Amino acid sequence: MDTTPIDPRWQRALAHSRYLSNLLQARPALIAELAADWLRPLDEEMLRSPLNRPFADDEALKTGLRHLRQRAMAHITLRDLCGLAPLAEVVESMTLLADVTTNFALEHYHRQLAATHGEPLDARGRPQRMLVIGMGKLGGRELNVSSDVDYIFIYPEEGDTAGPKSIENYDFFTRLGKRVIQALGDITADGQVFRVDMRLRPNGDSGPLVCSLDSLENYFITQGREWERYAWIKGRTMNTGVNLQPEWIEAMQKIARPFVFRKYLDFGAINAMRDLHAQIRREVARKDMADHVKLGPGGIREIEFMAQVFQLIRGGRDPGLQIRPTLSVLKQLVARQLIPAETEQELREAYVFLRRLEHRLQYVNDAQTHMLPSDPDERQKIAASMDFADWPAMLAVLDAHRSKVSQHFEAIFSDPEAGDHPLTGLWLGQLDDDTAIEAFGNLGFRRPQDAIARLADLRAGSRYQQLPASNRQRLDAVGPRLIEAAGQTSDPDTTLVRGITFLEGIARRGAYLALLQQYPLALKRVADMMCASTWANEYLNRYPLLLDELLDPRLYDSATDWNGFREQLRISLADHLDDTEREMDILREVHHAQVFRLLAQDLAGLQTIESLSDHLTELADSIVQETLPLVWRKIKKRHCETPKFAVIGYGKMGGKELGYSSDLDLVYLYEDDDQDAQENYTRLAQRMNTWLSSQTSAGILFETDLRLRPNGDAGLLAVTVDAFRDYLLNHAWTWEHQALTRARFCAGDKSVGARFEAIRCEILQQPRDLAKLHEEVIAMRRKMYDAHASNSDSHFGLKHDPGGIIDVEFIVQYLVLGHAHRHPELTGNLGNIALLRIAGELGLIEAELALAAGNAYREYRRLQHIRRLSATPKAPVAREEVEKHIVAVDRLWRAVFGERAEG
């Protein structure tokens, strides 16, 4: 008989846990085993070693598994109650116990059945293994100390076994599943290893015990319900060792992932999970379970719901959220600024407290309970194990945690649409005309009858009539709030018409309606943007996916972290490596989202025209920089791993003056003597152009223009650096040298970029005949004037009219080409305003004229930008509005050229 004395440090645990005390009395040999290693956490080897021996029969195996469970539970209980094990260790130890015992039973009974019936084969004649999917806390590696285990059994393919007593694979795996369940779940004299719950399988208790991958996929497509998406977030394939078949695990994940995580932002998940939680709350109330630490108000389940609703909404578009542990998800939500750091801290502290309390309730009798005790002695025992002096002290902290959890839960899941909106009757056309006209008039509408007619057209239209009931219900919930939001803008009539058109366009996408329904602030921002800008209205109609950006707390943060932006883009692209369609869509989605943020900041007055252009140019540079290696990777016969290739930006791209819908003027250069270089780099240039300018399901990135390359449309798409230099030195027109003043290296090999910059400076610094240069610049300006000037006495074309933008650009280009050989500082790609200032400081022009022309140029760009956001982007301005700027530019033109281009 074992006489090892009990370590006095164990008294705290023994006093709390009747289960542990009784176990050590029944199996005193455990005392010595525990004494040897209780000071270190359980690990996989400690759990596996007792099973590394033959078992005489199934009963002996069941006994061995149950003794292992007792040994592990004693170890975990001791360490936790004696203050040595944090929560993370406890749940991981329990999960390891489940993984080890499950895989042992799976392997043992597979071999046993295969010995009789042969291996179950797939279509290619390869042996298959059953996939055991751990669900719930088991899947999340968060198993509690008296938990059941939720399994789903999947087998790869239909077929037959290969033995003399051949049976169908379905029969083989059904028998295997039953034996695994019995091995772990049968209650014997030694108890059970785990209670096994199979109700999460397709069709629950009424469904087959096992199903094939094809059956699972069909079930998800035809019958999968919202609560099952929620459950499958935690789904984890438990197979290890000989049970592991990575190919089939990957196949299973490809089926489950799109069921759980939608490709779009799924805000409908909020309503579904709100309904699911309401059912749980009703059940708790019915059974008087307010003191249930898991399901009661402010309990563990509410924290899990909060984490998982964000996963359901965003996980399809953000693989970083496709993770299982609750606390890890909360951290990721903070990193994405989806919840504040203080919220995460409060939820994390509450979760740890509640889980520790849950375990202490269960340690007492090894019972799966979550109810707080009512007996005073039991209460004192629990309080002491939680390090409190008495029950009231512990209850105060518990109630504080539950209160915070409930507050956060209500903030996320409260229904903003509860009750009818006062404008519902107006939206649904339930008011008589006089009352409706008065209601619209009171809201600030100037043309109430037009609004009434537009709403009537909506309701009578086929789009509205044919909507699914759930979508129409959501649309009718959002509609009255759109009227209200439109009434708060400066132009309610225009805003409502645009808003209705937008709602019609997204009405079949219930997730978008759910977003606007759940977040009234987003709807208000939509209304404000549609009122402020025609271009913003069209952009949002084209890319309604951008609605999500309206919820981002960083929306009005004008200090973009471009390094962080590029890093996050690389991570997103890496998650879909070699999936060309998805890579192209990611580039577009990220680009559109960033443009939308800048647009929101612009309309809010947070961006100057210069800062906006800088950001849009940085965005374009980033997209081109990240596209280049993706495209090169797709060229199968590439002759080197990193292309010696550079993307050169001209025009607005080169001058860092991009607008929202500017084209990219690009030239592709390379420096590589390999025999395959020309072919590969031409192909790279072609594909770059395709990737940047193709229309995909996610839209388009940029229109590109490659005509500024040597010899224009007749030239090679990709040109060697030496050929580029030779062309500029010996064959280029003066206007091509003018264009070079605003060219710069944007992406690719930095050494090739440096060669380009050296050539650029060399060309710009060539001594030129000023008279000839003067003549050629004037001739080019006259040609542009004849083609594009407005010839109006009352209105002014900002770009092409004399005294406008083109004049300023030609003045700067002339000064650079004429004087850079003596003043190399003029070759800097600094922008027209800065170059005018430098020319003034150098005495090439009067500083006062330079300043006035620079101010005119800035104002022209601002006015041009405003018009591009409006319904009439090409409308001229009233000449009197900009007369002083026209005069300023004209004075500088005459000072430099001595005549007008049109003269």
mmCIF file with all atom_site columns, N, CA and C in Angstrom, residues 20 48 56 87 112 362 374 430 457 497 504 551 597 634 721 733 745 747 760 777 830 848:
data_model
loop_
_atom_site.group_PDB
_atom_site.id
_atom_site.type_symbol
_atom_site.label_atom_id
_atom_site.label_alt_id
_atom_site.label_comp_id
_atom_site.label_asym_id
_atom_site.label_entity_id
_atom_site.label_seq_id
_atom_site.pdbx_PDB_ins_code
_atom_site.Cartn_x
_atom_site.Cartn_y
_atom_site.Cartn_z
_atom_site.occupancy
_atom_site.B_iso_or_equiv
_atom_site.pdbx_formal_charge
_atom_site.auth_seq_id
_atom_site.auth_comp_id
_atom_site.auth_asym_id
_atom_site.auth_atom_id
_atom_site.pdbx_PDB_model_num
ATOM 1  N N  . LEU A 1 20  ? -11.463 15.652 -5.638  1.00 0.00 ? 20  LEU A N  1
ATOM 2  C CA . LEU A 1 20  ? -10.039 15.357 -5.507  1.00 0.00 ? 20  LEU A CA 1
ATOM 3  C C  . LEU A 1 20  ? -9.770  14.562 -4.232  1.00 0.00 ? 20  LEU A C  1
ATOM 4  N N  . ARG A 1 48  ? 0.425   10.951 -22.955 1.00 0.00 ? 48  ARG A N  1
ATOM 5  C CA . ARG A 1 48  ? 0.544   9.814  -23.870 1.00 0.00 ? 48  ARG A CA 1
ATOM 6  C C  . ARG A 1 48  ? 1.191   8.582  -23.211 1.00 0.00 ? 48  ARG A C  1
ATOM 7  N N  . ALA A 1 56  ? -5.542  -5.555 -22.899 1.00 0.00 ? 56  ALA A N  1
ATOM 8  C CA . ALA A 1 56  ? -6.028  -6.917 -23.137 1.00 0.00 ? 56  ALA A CA 1
ATOM 9  C C  . ALA A 1 56  ? -7.315  -6.934 -23.941 1.00 0.00 ? 56  ALA A C  1
ATOM 10 N N  . LEU A 1 87  ? -5.357  30.545 -16.115 1.00 0.00 ? 87  LEU A N  1
ATOM 11 C CA . LEU A 1 87  ? -6.476  30.015 -16.894 1.00 0.00 ? 87  LEU A CA 1
ATOM 12 C C  . LEU A 1 87  ? -6.001  29.382 -18.203 1.00 0.00 ? 87  LEU A C  1
ATOM 13 N N  . GLN A 1 112 ? -8.618  -1.772 -35.350 1.00 0.00 ? 112 GLN A N  1
ATOM 14 C CA . GLN A 1 112 ? -9.442  -2.933 -34.998 1.00 0.00 ? 112 GLN A CA 1
ATOM 15 C C  . GLN A 1 112 ? -10.436 -3.245 -36.118 1.00 0.00 ? 112 GLN A C  1
ATOM 16 N N  . GLN A 1 362 ? -16.971 23.703 -10.622 1.00 0.00 ? 362 GLN A N  1
ATOM 17 C CA . GLN A 1 362 ? -16.927 22.334 -11.141 1.00 0.00 ? 362 GLN A CA 1
ATOM 18 C C  . GLN A 1 362 ? -15.943 21.438 -10.388 1.00 0.00 ? 362 GLN A C  1
ATOM 19 N N  . SER A 1 374 ? -26.255 28.113 -3.363  1.00 0.00 ? 374 SER A N  1
ATOM 20 C CA . SER A 1 374 ? -27.112 28.853 -2.425  1.00 0.00 ? 374 SER A CA 1
ATOM 21 C C  . SER A 1 374 ? -26.750 28.544 -0.971  1.00 0.00 ? 374 SER A C  1
ATOM 22 N N  . GLN A 1 430 ? -48.496 56.028 -46.407 1.00 0.00 ? 430 GLN A N  1
ATOM 23 C CA . GLN A 1 430 ? -49.744 55.803 -45.676 1.00 0.00 ? 430 GLN A CA 1
ATOM 24 C C  . GLN A 1 430 ? -50.448 57.100 -45.288 1.00 0.00 ? 430 GLN A C  1
ATOM 25 N N  . ASP A 1 457 ? -42.855 55.763 -56.801 1.00 0.00 ? 457 ASP A N  1
ATOM 26 C CA . ASP A 1 457 ? -42.182 54.994 -57.864 1.00 0.00 ? 457 ASP A CA 1
ATOM 27 C C  . ASP A 1 457 ? -41.419 53.815 -57.278 1.00 0.00 ? 457 ASP A C  1
ATOM 28 N N  . VAL A 1 497 ? -33.396 61.704 -53.166 1.00 0.00 ? 497 VAL A N  1
ATOM 29 C CA . VAL A 1 497 ? -33.447 61.030 -54.472 1.00 0.00 ? 497 VAL A CA 1
ATOM 30 C C  . VAL A 1 497 ? -32.226 60.133 -54.652 1.00 0.00 ? 497 VAL A C  1
ATOM 31 N N  . GLU A 1 504 ? -32.184 51.236 -53.580 1.00 0.00 ? 504 GLU A N  1
ATOM 32 C CA . GLU A 1 504 ? -32.679 50.319 -54.614 1.00 0.00 ? 504 GLU A CA 1
ATOM 33 C C  . GLU A 1 504 ? -31.551 49.419 -55.117 1.00 0.00 ? 504 GLU A C  1
ATOM 34 N N  . LEU A 1 551 ? -18.008 52.982 -40.658 1.00 0.00 ? 551 LEU A N  1
ATOM 35 C CA . LEU A 1 551 ? -18.013 52.590 -39.245 1.00 0.00 ? 551 LEU A CA 1
ATOM 36 C C  . LEU A 1 551 ? -16.625 52.649 -38.625 1.00 0.00 ? 551 LEU A C  1
ATOM 37 N N  . ARG A 1 597 ? -11.908 56.696 -47.787 1.00 0.00 ? 597 ARG A N  1
ATOM 38 C CA . ARG A 1 597 ? -11.522 57.392 -46.559 1.00 0.00 ? 597 ARG A CA 1
ATOM 39 C C  . ARG A 1 597 ? -11.050 58.809 -46.865 1.00 0.00 ? 597 ARG A C  1
ATOM 40 N N  . LYS A 1 634 ? 3.777   35.434 -61.561 1.00 0.00 ? 634 LYS A N  1
ATOM 41 C CA . LYS A 1 634 ? 2.894   34.670 -62.454 1.00 0.00 ? 634 LYS A CA 1
ATOM 42 C C  . LYS A 1 634 ? 3.578   34.311 -63.777 1.00 0.00 ? 634 LYS A C  1
ATOM 43 N N  . VAL A 1 721 ? 17.144  50.712 -70.376 1.00 0.00 ? 721 VAL A N  1
ATOM 44 C CA . VAL A 1 721 ? 17.561  52.027 -69.907 1.00 0.00 ? 721 VAL A CA 1
ATOM 45 C C  . VAL A 1 721 ? 18.426  52.722 -70.966 1.00 0.00 ? 721 VAL A C  1
ATOM 46 N N  . TRP A 1 733 ? 11.082  64.630 -79.126 1.00 0.00 ? 733 TRP A N  1
ATOM 47 C CA . TRP A 1 733 ? 10.590  65.972 -79.385 1.00 0.00 ? 733 TRP A CA 1
ATOM 48 C C  . TRP A 1 733 ? 10.750  66.807 -78.118 1.00 0.00 ? 733 TRP A C  1
ATOM 49 N N  . PHE A 1 745 ? 10.664  57.908 -60.664 1.00 0.00 ? 745 PHE A N  1
ATOM 50 C CA . PHE A 1 745 ? 10.639  56.471 -60.379 1.00 0.00 ? 745 PHE A CA 1
ATOM 51 C C  . PHE A 1 745 ? 9.578   56.188 -59.324 1.00 0.00 ? 745 PHE A C  1
ATOM 52 N N  . ALA A 1 747 ? 8.188   52.555 -58.777 1.00 0.00 ? 747 ALA A N  1
ATOM 53 C CA . ALA A 1 747 ? 8.171   51.189 -58.249 1.00 0.00 ? 747 ALA A CA 1
ATOM 54 C C  . ALA A 1 747 ? 9.192   50.344 -58.986 1.00 0.00 ? 747 ALA A C  1
ATOM 55 N N  . ARG A 1 760 ? 17.365  61.384 -66.493 1.00 0.00 ? 760 ARG A N  1
ATOM 56 C CA . ARG A 1 760 ? 16.432  62.517 -66.453 1.00 0.00 ? 760 ARG A CA 1
ATOM 57 C C  . ARG A 1 760 ? 17.180  63.824 -66.195 1.00 0.00 ? 760 ARG A C  1
ATOM 58 N N  . VAL A 1 777 ? 7.999   75.723 -77.555 1.00 0.00 ? 777 VAL A N  1
ATOM 59 C CA . VAL A 1 777 ? 7.028   75.714 -76.463 1.00 0.00 ? 777 VAL A CA 1
ATOM 60 C C  . VAL A 1 777 ? 5.799   76.530 -76.846 1.00 0.00 ? 777 VAL A C  1
ATOM 61 N N  . LEU A 1 830 ? 9.611   68.722 -57.522 1.00 0.00 ? 830 LEU A N  1
ATOM 62 C CA . LEU A 1 830 ? 9.109   69.408 -56.338 1.00 0.00 ? 830 LEU A CA 1
ATOM 63 C C  . LEU A 1 830 ? 7.713   69.974 -56.516 1.00 0.00 ? 830 LEU A C  1
ATOM 64 N N  . GLU A 1 848 ? 7.772   88.201 -57.051 1.00 0.00 ? 848 GLU A N  1
ATOM 65 C CA . GLU A 1 848 ? 6.378   88.582 -56.838 1.00 0.00 ? 848 GLU A CA 1
ATOM 66 C C  . GLU A 1 848 ? 5.468   87.923 -57.872 1.00 0.00 ? 848 GLU A C  1
#
